[in-house]
Short mmCIF file of C-alpha atoms in Angstrom, two decimals:
data_model
loop_
_atom_site.label_atom_id
_atom_site.label_comp_id
_atom_site.label_asym_id
_atom_site.label_seq_id
_atom_site.Cartn_x
_atom_site.Cartn_y
_atom_site.Cartn_z
CA UNK A 126 -26.50 4.04 23.08
CA UNK A 127 -23.20 3.20 21.42
CA UNK A 128 -20.35 5.69 21.24
CA UNK A 129 -20.99 6.06 17.53
CA UNK A 130 -24.65 6.79 18.10
CA UNK A 131 -23.89 9.18 20.95
CA UNK A 132 -21.79 11.41 18.77
CA UNK A 133 -23.80 11.09 15.57
CA UNK A 134 -25.69 14.34 16.15
CA UNK A 135 -22.40 16.10 16.85
CA UNK A 136 -21.06 14.94 13.53
CA UNK A 137 -23.88 16.82 11.78
CA UNK A 138 -22.37 20.04 13.11
CA UNK A 139 -19.17 19.48 11.14
CA UNK A 140 -18.59 22.17 8.57
CA UNK A 141 -17.22 20.23 5.64
CA UNK A 142 -14.91 22.03 3.26
CA UNK A 143 -14.04 19.44 0.63
CA UNK A 144 -11.74 19.39 -2.35
CA UNK A 145 -10.56 16.43 -4.39
CA UNK A 146 -6.80 16.05 -4.19
CA UNK A 147 -5.25 14.68 -7.36
CA UNK A 148 -1.63 14.33 -6.25
CA UNK A 149 -0.44 12.02 -3.53
CA UNK A 150 -1.42 13.43 -0.13
CA UNK A 151 1.09 13.03 2.68
CA UNK A 152 1.58 14.45 6.15
CA UNK A 153 5.17 13.81 7.19
CA UNK A 154 5.64 10.04 7.09
CA UNK A 155 1.85 9.50 6.84
CA UNK A 156 0.85 8.68 3.26
CA UNK A 157 -2.87 9.46 3.28
CA UNK A 158 -3.34 8.35 -0.32
CA UNK A 159 -1.86 4.91 0.44
CA UNK A 160 -4.13 4.53 3.47
CA UNK A 161 -7.20 5.28 1.34
CA UNK A 162 -6.40 2.28 -0.87
CA UNK A 163 -6.60 -0.15 2.08
CA UNK A 164 -9.82 1.06 3.74
CA UNK A 165 -13.40 0.86 2.55
CA UNK A 166 -14.55 3.78 0.41
CA UNK A 167 -16.21 6.40 2.64
CA UNK A 168 -13.92 5.79 5.62
CA UNK A 169 -12.81 8.91 7.51
CA UNK A 170 -9.12 9.08 8.45
CA UNK A 171 -7.53 11.40 10.99
CA UNK A 172 -4.95 14.06 10.23
CA UNK A 173 -1.67 14.14 12.18
CA UNK A 174 -1.24 17.87 11.53
CA UNK A 175 -4.47 19.42 12.72
CA UNK A 176 -7.21 18.00 14.94
CA UNK A 177 -9.87 20.07 13.20
CA UNK A 178 -9.27 18.36 9.84
CA UNK A 179 -9.72 14.83 8.54
CA UNK A 180 -9.83 12.95 5.24
CA UNK A 181 -12.69 11.05 3.62
CA UNK A 182 -11.51 8.28 1.32
CA UNK A 183 -13.20 8.35 -2.08
CA UNK A 184 -12.61 6.12 -5.09
CA UNK A 185 -10.48 8.92 -6.54
CA UNK A 186 -8.41 9.43 -3.39
CA UNK A 187 -8.60 11.37 -0.12
CA UNK A 188 -10.79 14.46 0.27
CA UNK A 189 -9.87 16.92 3.01
CA UNK A 190 -12.60 18.12 5.39
CA UNK A 191 -12.76 20.61 8.27
CA UNK A 192 -14.81 20.34 11.46
CA UNK A 193 -16.76 23.38 12.66
CA UNK A 194 -15.44 25.66 15.41
CA UNK A 195 -15.26 23.97 18.80
CA UNK A 196 -15.13 20.51 17.29
CA UNK A 197 -12.26 18.16 16.51
CA UNK A 198 -12.00 14.86 14.67
CA UNK A 199 -12.13 11.85 16.97
CA UNK A 200 -10.43 8.76 15.53
CA UNK A 201 -12.29 6.56 18.03
CA UNK A 202 -15.67 7.52 16.53
CA UNK A 203 -14.59 8.50 13.02
CA UNK A 204 -16.54 11.79 13.33
CA UNK A 205 -16.19 15.36 14.56
CA UNK A 206 -16.89 15.66 18.30
CA UNK A 207 -16.56 18.45 20.90
CA UNK A 208 -12.87 19.30 21.39
CA UNK A 209 -12.79 18.04 24.98
CA UNK A 210 -14.07 14.61 23.94
CA UNK A 211 -11.94 14.04 20.83
CA UNK A 212 -8.69 12.93 22.52
CA UNK A 213 -6.79 14.57 19.67
CA UNK A 214 -3.64 16.61 20.25
CA UNK A 215 -2.25 17.33 16.78
CA UNK A 216 -1.49 20.99 16.07
CA UNK A 217 -3.17 22.33 19.20
CA UNK A 218 -1.50 25.20 21.07
CA UNK A 219 -2.49 23.92 24.48
CA UNK A 220 -2.75 20.10 24.65
CA UNK A 221 -4.17 20.44 28.17
CA UNK A 222 -7.18 22.50 27.08
CA UNK A 223 -10.46 21.22 28.47
CA UNK A 224 -8.80 18.94 31.04
CA UNK A 225 -9.81 19.20 34.68
CA UNK A 226 -7.75 18.17 37.68
CA UNK A 227 -4.61 16.15 37.04
CA UNK A 228 -4.14 14.48 33.69
CA UNK A 229 -1.43 13.35 31.29
CA UNK A 230 -1.61 13.66 27.50
CA UNK A 231 0.77 12.46 24.77
CA UNK A 232 3.38 14.50 22.95
CA UNK A 233 2.38 13.89 19.35
CA UNK A 234 4.99 12.36 17.08
CA UNK A 235 6.57 10.40 19.92
CA UNK A 236 5.82 7.04 21.48
CA UNK A 237 7.07 7.69 25.02
CA UNK A 238 6.65 11.38 25.89
CA UNK A 239 3.80 13.13 27.68
CA UNK A 240 2.62 16.44 29.15
CA UNK A 241 1.46 16.85 32.75
CA UNK A 242 -1.75 18.89 32.91
CA UNK A 243 -3.32 20.54 35.93
CA UNK A 244 -6.74 22.15 35.50
CA UNK A 245 -6.14 22.76 31.82
CA UNK A 246 -2.64 24.19 32.25
CA UNK A 247 0.50 22.54 30.86
CA UNK A 248 2.79 22.07 33.85
CA UNK A 249 5.66 20.27 32.13
CA UNK A 250 6.84 17.40 29.98
CA UNK A 251 8.13 13.91 30.86
CA UNK A 252 9.01 10.60 29.21
CA UNK A 253 8.58 6.91 29.96
CA UNK A 254 11.58 4.79 30.88
CA UNK A 255 13.36 2.36 28.61
CA UNK A 256 11.16 0.97 25.85
CA UNK A 257 7.89 1.75 27.62
CA UNK A 258 5.19 3.54 25.63
CA UNK A 259 2.80 6.24 26.78
CA UNK A 260 -0.83 5.12 26.49
CA UNK A 261 -3.15 8.10 26.07
CA UNK A 262 -6.26 6.18 27.11
CA UNK A 263 -4.96 4.93 30.47
CA UNK A 264 -2.69 8.02 30.75
CA UNK A 265 0.28 6.00 31.91
CA UNK A 266 3.45 4.32 30.74
CA UNK A 267 2.95 0.73 29.62
CA UNK A 268 5.29 -1.99 28.43
CA UNK A 269 5.99 -1.71 24.73
CA UNK A 270 8.62 -1.49 21.99
CA UNK A 271 9.21 2.25 21.87
CA UNK A 272 12.66 3.24 20.66
CA UNK A 273 13.34 6.79 21.99
CA UNK A 274 16.27 7.08 19.58
CA UNK A 275 13.86 6.97 16.62
CA UNK A 276 11.78 9.93 17.80
CA UNK A 277 11.63 12.54 15.04
CA UNK A 278 12.91 15.88 16.26
CA UNK A 279 12.72 17.61 12.86
CA UNK A 280 9.33 19.12 13.58
CA UNK A 281 7.72 17.09 10.76
CA UNK A 282 4.50 15.17 11.54
CA UNK A 283 5.40 11.67 12.67
CA UNK A 284 2.93 8.77 12.57
CA UNK A 285 3.79 6.17 15.21
CA UNK A 286 0.96 3.68 14.63
CA UNK A 287 -1.65 3.09 11.91
CA UNK A 288 -4.27 3.04 14.66
CA UNK A 289 -3.61 6.74 15.25
CA UNK A 290 -5.53 7.52 12.06
CA UNK A 291 -7.81 4.53 11.29
CA UNK A 292 -11.01 4.26 13.38
CA UNK A 293 -11.22 1.10 15.53
CA UNK A 294 -13.60 -1.77 14.91
CA UNK A 295 -13.15 -2.16 11.15
CA UNK A 296 -11.00 -4.45 9.06
CA UNK A 297 -8.64 -2.92 6.52
CA UNK A 298 -5.93 -4.13 4.18
CA UNK A 299 -2.24 -3.66 3.55
CA UNK A 300 -0.10 -2.21 0.76
CA UNK A 301 2.55 -4.92 0.82
CA UNK A 302 0.52 -8.12 1.08
CA UNK A 303 -2.89 -8.60 -0.53
CA UNK A 304 -3.75 -11.45 1.86
CA UNK A 305 -3.04 -9.42 5.01
CA UNK A 306 -5.73 -7.69 7.03
CA UNK A 307 -5.51 -5.27 9.96
CA UNK A 308 -7.85 -4.36 12.78
CA UNK A 309 -7.54 -1.59 15.38
CA UNK A 310 -8.99 -2.41 18.77
CA UNK A 311 -10.69 0.21 20.94
CA UNK A 312 -7.53 0.72 23.01
CA UNK A 313 -5.49 1.49 19.89
CA UNK A 314 -3.83 -1.92 19.71
CA UNK A 315 -3.23 -3.20 16.18
CA UNK A 316 -4.35 -6.75 15.38
CA UNK A 317 -3.18 -8.33 12.14
CA UNK A 318 -3.58 -11.63 10.31
CA UNK A 319 -4.01 -12.91 6.76
CA UNK A 320 -6.49 -14.70 4.53
CA UNK A 321 -4.15 -17.63 3.85
CA UNK A 322 -4.48 -18.36 0.12
CA UNK A 323 -7.25 -15.81 -0.53
CA UNK A 324 -7.11 -12.05 -1.03
CA UNK A 325 -8.51 -9.52 1.42
CA UNK A 326 -11.21 -7.46 -0.28
CA UNK A 327 -11.08 -3.91 1.12
CA UNK A 328 -14.60 -2.96 0.01
CA UNK A 329 -16.37 -5.97 1.54
CA UNK A 330 -13.84 -6.29 4.40
CA UNK A 331 -13.77 -10.04 3.87
CA UNK A 332 -11.47 -12.69 2.45
CA UNK A 333 -12.22 -13.85 -1.09
CA UNK A 334 -10.81 -14.41 -4.55
CA UNK A 335 -8.67 -11.82 -6.27
CA UNK A 336 -10.94 -10.53 -9.02
CA UNK A 337 -10.68 -7.27 -10.94
CA UNK A 338 -8.58 -4.75 -9.04
CA UNK A 339 -8.89 -6.28 -5.58
CA UNK A 340 -5.11 -6.40 -5.18
CA UNK A 341 -4.22 -3.23 -7.07
CA UNK A 342 -3.48 -1.50 -3.75
CA UNK A 343 -0.32 -3.58 -3.32
CA UNK A 344 2.56 -1.17 -4.00
CA UNK A 345 5.21 -2.59 -1.65
CA UNK A 346 5.24 0.73 0.26
CA UNK A 347 4.75 0.49 4.03
CA UNK A 348 1.60 2.13 5.34
CA UNK A 349 2.49 5.43 6.91
CA UNK A 350 5.61 5.86 4.81
CA UNK A 351 5.74 8.94 2.62
CA UNK A 352 7.27 8.92 -0.84
CA UNK A 353 11.04 9.06 -1.15
CA UNK A 354 12.45 12.56 -1.48
CA UNK A 355 13.48 13.67 -4.99
CA UNK A 356 14.64 16.93 -6.52
CA UNK A 357 14.29 16.77 -10.32
CA UNK A 358 10.74 17.84 -11.15
CA UNK A 359 9.17 15.77 -13.92
CA UNK A 360 11.58 12.84 -13.56
CA UNK A 361 10.01 9.38 -14.01
CA UNK A 362 10.91 6.09 -12.33
CA UNK A 363 9.38 2.63 -12.45
CA UNK A 364 7.84 0.93 -9.45
CA UNK A 365 10.33 -1.84 -8.68
CA UNK A 366 7.57 -4.30 -7.75
CA UNK A 367 4.36 -3.32 -9.55
CA UNK A 368 4.66 -3.42 -13.36
CA UNK A 369 1.64 -1.18 -13.90
CA UNK A 370 2.81 1.62 -11.59
CA UNK A 371 5.38 4.37 -11.81
CA UNK A 372 6.35 7.56 -9.99
CA UNK A 373 6.85 11.17 -11.05
CA UNK A 374 8.94 13.65 -9.10
CA UNK A 375 7.03 16.83 -8.22
CA UNK A 376 10.24 18.59 -7.19
CA UNK A 377 10.05 17.43 -3.58
CA UNK A 378 8.83 13.84 -3.46
CA UNK A 379 7.85 10.94 -5.70
CA UNK A 380 4.15 10.86 -6.57
CA UNK A 381 2.71 7.42 -7.35
CA UNK A 382 0.74 6.89 -10.56
CA UNK A 383 -0.94 3.86 -12.11
CA UNK A 384 -1.20 2.92 -15.77
CA UNK A 385 -4.62 2.05 -17.19
CA UNK A 386 -5.89 -1.49 -16.76
CA UNK A 387 -3.88 -3.89 -18.92
CA UNK A 388 -0.95 -1.47 -19.36
CA UNK A 389 2.55 -1.56 -17.84
CA UNK A 390 5.10 1.20 -17.37
CA UNK A 391 7.59 0.72 -20.22
CA UNK A 392 11.18 1.47 -19.17
CA UNK A 393 12.27 2.10 -22.75
CA UNK A 394 9.69 4.71 -23.76
CA UNK A 395 9.05 5.89 -20.16
CA UNK A 396 5.33 5.65 -20.78
CA UNK A 397 2.47 3.20 -20.26
CA UNK A 398 2.26 0.58 -23.01
CA UNK A 399 0.09 -2.53 -23.58
CA UNK A 400 1.13 -5.33 -21.26
CA UNK A 401 2.46 -7.66 -23.97
CA UNK A 402 4.71 -5.14 -25.71
CA UNK A 403 5.87 -3.17 -22.64
CA UNK A 404 9.29 -3.85 -21.13
CA UNK A 405 8.68 -3.26 -17.43
CA UNK A 406 11.39 -3.03 -14.79
CA UNK A 407 13.13 -6.33 -14.08
CA UNK A 408 11.70 -8.08 -11.02
CA UNK A 409 8.23 -6.53 -11.16
CA UNK A 410 5.27 -8.88 -10.77
CA UNK A 411 3.93 -9.67 -14.25
CA UNK A 412 1.04 -11.62 -12.74
CA UNK A 413 -0.69 -8.24 -12.62
CA UNK A 414 -3.49 -8.14 -15.25
CA UNK A 415 -2.56 -11.70 -16.34
CA UNK A 416 -5.32 -14.01 -17.60
CA UNK A 417 -3.15 -17.13 -17.65
CA UNK A 418 -1.56 -19.22 -14.93
CA UNK A 419 2.03 -18.85 -16.12
CA UNK A 420 3.56 -15.60 -17.38
CA UNK A 421 6.97 -14.42 -18.51
CA UNK A 422 9.20 -12.79 -15.96
CA UNK A 423 11.23 -9.85 -17.25
CA UNK A 424 14.34 -11.52 -18.68
CA UNK A 425 16.50 -9.71 -21.23
CA UNK A 426 19.06 -12.52 -21.51
CA UNK A 427 17.43 -15.87 -22.36
CA UNK A 428 13.64 -15.37 -21.84
CA UNK A 429 13.75 -18.58 -19.81
CA UNK A 430 12.28 -17.40 -16.50
CA UNK A 431 8.57 -17.25 -15.77
CA UNK A 432 6.10 -16.91 -12.90
CA UNK A 433 3.42 -19.23 -11.58
CA UNK A 434 0.53 -16.91 -10.65
CA UNK A 435 -1.72 -17.75 -7.71
CA UNK A 436 -4.11 -15.03 -6.46
CA UNK A 437 -1.65 -12.39 -7.59
CA UNK A 438 1.34 -14.06 -5.93
CA UNK A 439 4.24 -14.79 -8.26
CA UNK A 440 6.48 -17.83 -7.84
CA UNK A 441 9.57 -17.68 -10.03
CA UNK A 442 10.47 -20.72 -12.15
CA UNK A 443 12.95 -21.35 -14.99
CA UNK A 444 12.85 -23.41 -18.16
CA UNK A 445 15.63 -25.93 -18.67
CA UNK A 446 18.66 -25.11 -20.81
CA UNK A 447 17.99 -24.31 -24.49
CA UNK A 448 14.33 -23.60 -23.79
CA UNK A 449 12.45 -20.30 -23.42
CA UNK A 450 9.04 -19.57 -21.93
CA UNK A 451 6.20 -18.80 -24.32
CA UNK A 452 3.34 -17.14 -22.45
CA UNK A 453 0.78 -17.63 -25.23
CA UNK A 454 1.51 -21.35 -25.40
CA UNK A 455 1.79 -21.61 -21.58
CA UNK A 456 4.87 -23.77 -21.98
CA UNK A 457 8.64 -23.87 -22.22
CA UNK A 458 9.57 -24.25 -25.91
CA UNK A 459 12.80 -25.14 -27.60
CA UNK A 460 14.77 -22.07 -28.70
CA UNK A 461 14.53 -23.48 -32.23
CA UNK A 462 10.76 -23.05 -32.08
CA UNK A 463 9.98 -19.39 -32.87
CA UNK A 464 12.38 -17.85 -30.34
CA UNK A 465 13.40 -14.75 -32.33
CA UNK A 466 9.86 -13.88 -33.37
CA UNK A 467 8.56 -14.30 -29.82
CA UNK A 468 11.28 -12.08 -28.36
CA UNK A 469 10.63 -9.35 -30.92
CA UNK A 470 6.89 -9.23 -30.07
CA UNK A 471 7.02 -9.60 -26.29
CA UNK A 472 8.51 -6.79 -24.25
CA UNK A 473 9.27 -8.92 -21.19
CA UNK A 474 12.01 -10.66 -23.21
CA UNK A 475 13.33 -7.57 -25.03
CA UNK A 476 17.02 -8.06 -25.89
CA UNK A 477 17.08 -11.77 -25.07
CA UNK A 478 19.25 -14.05 -27.22
CA UNK A 479 19.84 -17.76 -27.46
CA UNK A 480 22.15 -18.57 -24.58
CA UNK A 481 25.74 -17.82 -25.53
CA UNK A 482 24.74 -17.10 -29.09
CA UNK A 483 24.89 -20.82 -29.82
CA UNK A 484 23.17 -22.18 -32.92
CA UNK A 485 23.22 -25.77 -31.68
CA UNK A 486 19.66 -25.77 -30.36
CA UNK A 487 17.50 -28.86 -30.39
CA UNK A 488 15.97 -29.30 -33.83
CA UNK A 489 12.84 -31.17 -32.89
CA UNK A 490 10.83 -28.15 -31.67
CA UNK A 491 9.89 -29.97 -28.46
CA UNK A 492 7.73 -28.47 -25.78
CA UNK A 493 8.50 -28.65 -22.08
CA UNK A 494 5.38 -27.89 -20.04
CA UNK A 495 5.73 -26.17 -16.64
CA UNK A 496 5.20 -28.34 -13.60
CA UNK A 497 1.54 -29.04 -12.80
CA UNK A 498 0.43 -27.61 -16.14
CA UNK A 499 -2.97 -28.69 -17.54
CA UNK A 500 -2.86 -31.64 -19.94
CA UNK A 501 -3.58 -29.36 -22.87
CA UNK A 502 -1.53 -26.22 -23.47
CA UNK A 503 -3.69 -23.16 -23.99
CA UNK A 504 -3.43 -20.20 -26.28
CA UNK A 505 -6.62 -18.46 -25.22
CA UNK A 506 -4.76 -15.19 -24.70
CA UNK A 507 -3.90 -14.24 -28.25
CA UNK A 508 -2.04 -11.05 -27.37
CA UNK A 509 0.13 -12.74 -24.78
CA UNK A 510 -1.52 -11.35 -21.64
#
């Protein structure tokens, strides 16, 4: 019988107290909400505060659950198991409880410290030398990249590795790169790679084309990193990388929010507006929600920069002098060819003017197609998406 099968009956004994959590859920530097965007819906994630609790990832975000008395969540099985079999040490008063004979268990929130246990009694604390890490499975110090100087002594929960909370044996994605996939081995070692030119689909756990919202999880925030601290409740700020995302300060930290499909966060109105008319933050990826190969980059000076979109990746390009990029026409056009009207109707170019205010633009209305453009320019996206 597999480990999963062995503990399946024990999982039935879990008393589940569930409540949908609307705001971003974080435990110290562990952003539970972010993790739920990179794992398959239904995945159970560990808590780094309390061994008796865990989170189930739903389409609406993480839902907190509680194991029944005498049980703790085991990340290795993804279920509640008897306390002595869970190998979990978060928030427990006696980390040596249930241990017989000599044993060594980790000090949570550190990568190199451990407790020495003797017949269930904590006999003292030690640490590995140099950059060695403490491995809780082999109960010994192993070669690694632990930096003792980075150990958090503030008392806040501190996630050291994504494999501390994600069950092993399943592929999951990343919040910074849509092509990247991760995999936790049984010993807690993280394996990572990418899908080359394809996107990693979290729900199917396979590489494929970026369709729909496959890459909407990409927020440029590291997994396990909580939102930046803030103090002004109700303050808004744009996501510097994702045009359709923004953050609101809840008085303590920034809470991530997403606009509806096809809408961007508009820096002028501080609200979500249709993609074409919104002026998002400069530098954000306007390939999001795009239905064309080339799209305007945010450029409030000349409207000459644009992106080549490939599976959500944006490669910046620039039209030659005295030309601007027209997203509907999928081409660089002379500034004498409808420049003012285009700028007034397309938020990405809000405030742009003809370079230097010159009126000596080419008079022939020529079109300069982007490199590798199709033979025929397209205007199949009437609203400029």
